[in-house]
Amino acid sequence: QVQLVESGGRLVQAGGSLRLSCAASGRDFSSYAMGWFRQAPGKAREFVATVSWSGDITYYADSVEGRFTIARDNAKNTVYLQMNSLKPDDTAVYYCAAKMGVPSRLGHAYGYWGQGTQVTVSS
């Protein structure tokens, strides 16, 4: 079991940066692959980024590649999403998720989810 709490979301202007954090509690955080997903109003949830348990394997959605960076600190039980060059289309609720095994772009592969944090990018 792992519990996830996201933070760091806020209103930011286009072109700005934000860093989201996801704090995990429970056992064996370092055993989990971690992912970030987002859901904009009226749209389906979509994959953003994922990182392996060791931090050395990462995958990104095409829409964020080169602008967002996912990283984790297993000593702090925390995963981060650094978001640069933000666009209004990045506006969404961002969710952190955890799964055993290898990283995945598929939301249904994740067994644990946080409550989300709102990111709003103004033009």
Rosetta silent file (secondary structure, phi, psi, omega in degrees, C-alpha in Angstrom):
SEQUENCE: QVQLVESGGRLVQAGGSLRLSCAASGRDFSSYAMGWFRQAPGKAREFVATVSWSGDITYYADSVEGRFTIARDNAKNTVYLQMNSLKPDDTAVYYCAAKMGVPSRLGHAYGYWGQGTQVTVSS
SCORE:     score description
SCORE:     0.000 S_00000001
   1 L     0.000  141.090  175.288    0.000    0.000    0.000 S_00000001
   2 E  -143.953  139.219  176.463    1.153    3.509   -0.750 S_00000001
   3 E  -110.431  140.742 -173.558   -0.568    6.842   -0.234 S_00000001
   4 E  -125.139  134.636  178.071    0.179    9.760   -2.534 S_00000001
   5 E  -132.114  117.705  178.863   -0.228   13.500   -1.966 S_00000001
   6 E   -88.958  153.288  174.529    0.474   16.000   -4.742 S_00000001
   7 E  -154.196  166.040  174.471    1.411   19.634   -4.219 S_00000001
   8 L   106.865   -9.746  179.528    2.768   22.601   -6.111 S_00000001
   9 L   -73.105  145.512  178.531   -0.051   23.387   -8.488 S_00000001
  10 L  -169.807 -177.903  175.330   -1.073   27.025   -8.938 S_00000001
  11 E   -82.772  131.454  179.775   -1.855   29.739  -11.455 S_00000001
  12 E  -143.449  152.063  178.441    1.093   30.632  -13.674 S_00000001
  13 E   -80.693  153.015  176.689    1.546   32.686  -16.835 S_00000001
  14 L   -55.726  139.445 -176.593    2.340   31.082  -20.156 S_00000001
  15 L    91.492  -11.848 -178.165    6.060   30.574  -20.543 S_00000001
  16 L   -83.279 -176.347 -177.781    6.525   30.139  -16.814 S_00000001
  17 L  -129.373  153.895  173.572    7.656   27.152  -14.771 S_00000001
  18 E  -145.730  152.733  170.221    6.301   25.039  -11.955 S_00000001
  19 E  -122.866  119.231  174.661    7.535   22.067  -10.006 S_00000001
  20 E   -90.968  146.456  176.104    4.986   19.572   -8.785 S_00000001
  21 E  -123.676  150.017  175.414    5.779   17.219   -5.945 S_00000001
  22 E  -134.027  110.697  179.928    4.209   13.935   -4.974 S_00000001
  23 E   -93.748  130.458 -178.467    4.930   12.688   -1.469 S_00000001
  24 E  -110.635  140.186  172.335    4.437    8.993   -0.861 S_00000001
  25 E  -124.956  158.185 -175.137    3.843    7.234    2.406 S_00000001
  26 E   114.573 -169.574 -173.481    3.723    3.543    3.049 S_00000001
  27 L   -93.623  148.420  165.398    6.110    0.781    2.391 S_00000001
  28 L    60.574   41.755  178.368    8.631    0.195   -0.323 S_00000001
  29 H   -53.790  -40.229 -176.675    8.318    3.438   -2.285 S_00000001
  30 H   -68.295   -6.574  177.124   11.503    2.597   -4.129 S_00000001
  31 H   -87.473  -10.238 -172.809    9.816   -0.540   -5.489 S_00000001
  32 E  -101.179  137.612  162.477    7.237    1.444   -7.425 S_00000001
  33 E   -76.331  145.073 -176.350    7.348    3.007  -10.841 S_00000001
  34 E  -121.338  146.746  179.651    5.778    6.449  -10.645 S_00000001
  35 E  -137.872  156.897  170.202    3.758    8.372  -13.157 S_00000001
  36 E  -117.221  134.985  176.160    2.169   11.743  -13.721 S_00000001
  37 E  -129.971  165.010  177.001   -1.146   12.081  -15.530 S_00000001
  38 E  -144.633  156.354  178.491   -3.408   15.023  -16.130 S_00000001
  39 E  -140.367  117.690  177.070   -7.030   15.721  -16.855 S_00000001
  40 L   -89.976  157.650  179.950   -8.334   18.934  -18.359 S_00000001
  41 L   -55.677  129.259  177.007  -11.995   19.961  -18.060 S_00000001
  42 L    76.477    4.758 -178.160  -14.165   17.960  -20.432 S_00000001
  43 L  -120.732  162.074  176.981  -11.265   15.778  -21.549 S_00000001
  44 L   -75.794  156.469  174.332  -10.065   12.297  -20.747 S_00000001
  45 L   -63.143  140.970  179.998   -7.167   11.699  -18.424 S_00000001
  46 E  -133.476  151.174  179.188   -3.882   11.589  -20.294 S_00000001
  47 E   -70.104  141.010  176.197   -0.394   10.344  -19.649 S_00000001
  48 E  -115.827  -56.640 -176.246    2.307   12.934  -18.968 S_00000001
  49 E  -161.569  157.120  176.324    5.447   11.179  -17.729 S_00000001
  50 E  -146.574  153.860 -178.957    6.692    8.102  -15.900 S_00000001
  51 E  -138.446  143.422  179.450    9.884    7.048  -14.144 S_00000001
  52 L   -72.731  170.455 -178.028   11.259    3.668  -13.118 S_00000001
  53 L   -60.133  -32.108 -178.125   11.902    2.702   -9.513 S_00000001
  54 L   -87.645  -15.042 -179.068   15.591    3.541   -9.934 S_00000001
  55 L    90.075   -3.178 -172.996   15.011    6.800  -11.750 S_00000001
  56 L   -94.492   -4.952  176.892   17.075    5.835  -14.782 S_00000001
  57 L  -122.513  125.597  178.744   14.220    5.131  -17.176 S_00000001
  58 E  -135.350  148.143  174.330   11.758    7.855  -18.118 S_00000001
  59 E  -133.362  147.693 -178.926    9.056    8.238  -20.743 S_00000001
  60 E  -132.456  151.674  168.321    7.162   11.352  -21.755 S_00000001
  61 L   -68.529  147.987 -179.987    4.112   12.264  -23.725 S_00000001
  62 L   -57.087  -34.486 -175.065    4.997   13.895  -27.028 S_00000001
  63 L   -68.664  -17.154 -177.668    3.175   17.040  -25.937 S_00000001
  64 L  -119.475   -7.139 -179.235    5.544   17.613  -23.005 S_00000001
  65 L   -54.354  129.175 -179.779    8.794   16.110  -24.288 S_00000001
  66 L    87.490  -12.571  178.854   11.606   18.606  -23.884 S_00000001
  67 L  -112.566  -34.211 -177.464    9.588   20.862  -21.559 S_00000001
  68 E  -108.868  149.155  175.816    8.806   18.596  -18.585 S_00000001
  69 E  -134.741  127.986  175.639   11.167   16.481  -16.501 S_00000001
  70 E  -100.877  139.601  178.567   10.203   13.722  -14.110 S_00000001
  71 E  -151.830  161.497  179.643   12.559   12.763  -11.300 S_00000001
  72 E  -138.909  153.079  175.257   12.420   10.981   -7.982 S_00000001
  73 E  -125.912   99.443 -175.121   14.213   11.034   -4.667 S_00000001
  74 L   -68.140  -25.621  177.164   13.760    7.661   -3.017 S_00000001
  75 L   -68.085  -26.568  179.651   15.377    8.875    0.193 S_00000001
  76 L  -104.869    3.014 -178.193   12.569   11.440    0.506 S_00000001
  77 L    52.447   44.780 -174.293    9.807    9.208   -0.904 S_00000001
  78 E  -136.753  141.467  171.510    9.019   11.933   -3.411 S_00000001
  79 E  -119.698  144.711 -175.048    8.601   12.218   -7.153 S_00000001
  80 E  -120.406  154.952  169.612    8.759   15.533   -8.970 S_00000001
  81 E  -132.371  105.771  175.552    7.518   16.977  -12.214 S_00000001
  82 E   -86.183  122.959 -175.799    9.450   20.016  -13.370 S_00000001
  83 E  -118.922  117.583  179.626    7.383   21.883  -15.935 S_00000001
  84 L  -116.745  163.533  178.135    8.970   24.584  -18.065 S_00000001
  85 L    49.209   49.767 -175.607    7.707   26.694  -20.958 S_00000001
  86 L   -66.163  146.682 -179.436    4.161   26.164  -19.812 S_00000001
  87 L  -122.188  157.176  176.232    1.317   26.648  -22.247 S_00000001
  88 H   -55.562  -31.472  178.555   -2.396   27.255  -21.692 S_00000001
  89 H   -67.356  -11.807  176.388   -2.981   23.728  -23.023 S_00000001
  90 H   -81.858   -6.031  179.339   -1.117   22.405  -19.981 S_00000001
  91 L   -61.906  124.470 -176.853   -3.982   23.566  -17.771 S_00000001
  92 E  -178.190  169.246  164.531   -5.327   20.507  -15.951 S_00000001
  93 E   -86.809  127.607 -178.204   -5.521   18.654  -12.697 S_00000001
  94 E  -102.375  129.603 -177.550   -2.261   16.731  -12.371 S_00000001
  95 E  -116.088  140.265  172.328   -2.294   13.336  -10.706 S_00000001
  96 E   -97.822  144.743 -178.968    0.543   11.263   -9.324 S_00000001
  97 E  -144.635  154.541 -178.397    0.269    7.480   -9.575 S_00000001
  98 E  -130.916  145.846  176.398    2.244    4.430   -8.494 S_00000001
  99 E  -147.534  150.863  172.002    2.566    0.900   -9.832 S_00000001
 100 E   -75.576  152.595  174.617    4.688   -2.106   -9.174 S_00000001
 101 L    86.936 -150.789 -171.929    7.055   -3.178  -11.889 S_00000001
 102 L   -78.537  157.734  177.101    8.107   -1.319  -14.996 S_00000001
 103 L   -63.756  153.394 -179.156    7.007    2.203  -15.948 S_00000001
 104 L  -145.074  147.765  173.603    3.901    2.463  -18.085 S_00000001
 105 L   -86.711   -5.782 -172.707    2.080    5.071  -20.157 S_00000001
 106 L   -94.839  120.993 -178.498   -1.225    3.351  -19.382 S_00000001
 107 H   -61.000  -37.056 -176.196   -3.296    4.789  -16.588 S_00000001
 108 H   -70.407   -9.323  177.289   -5.113    1.545  -15.883 S_00000001
 109 H   -80.233  -13.389 -176.269   -1.785   -0.098  -15.032 S_00000001
 110 L   -93.908  133.336 -175.970   -1.444    2.073  -11.923 S_00000001
 111 L   -97.972  -14.980 -175.342   -2.971    0.894   -8.690 S_00000001
 112 E  -130.600  136.541 -175.837   -2.462    3.945   -6.514 S_00000001
 113 E  -136.767  146.354  170.916   -3.469    7.521   -7.196 S_00000001
 114 L   -86.437 -178.227 -177.688   -3.271   10.859   -5.434 S_00000001
 115 L   -85.472  -16.034  177.971   -6.054   13.420   -5.208 S_00000001
 116 L    98.385  156.376  175.497   -4.535   15.758   -7.763 S_00000001
 117 E  -137.348  136.629 -173.610   -3.253   19.310   -7.860 S_00000001
 118 E   -84.103  128.312  171.702   -4.614   22.058  -10.109 S_00000001
 119 E  -116.546  124.949  178.658   -2.319   23.723  -12.623 S_00000001
 120 E  -124.575  124.084 -179.104   -3.701   26.712  -14.477 S_00000001
 121 E  -112.528  117.837 -178.806   -1.691   28.436  -17.198 S_00000001
 122 E   -92.596  146.673 -178.586   -2.947   31.842  -18.277 S_00000001
 123 L   -88.598    0.000    0.000   -2.252   33.263  -21.725 S_00000001
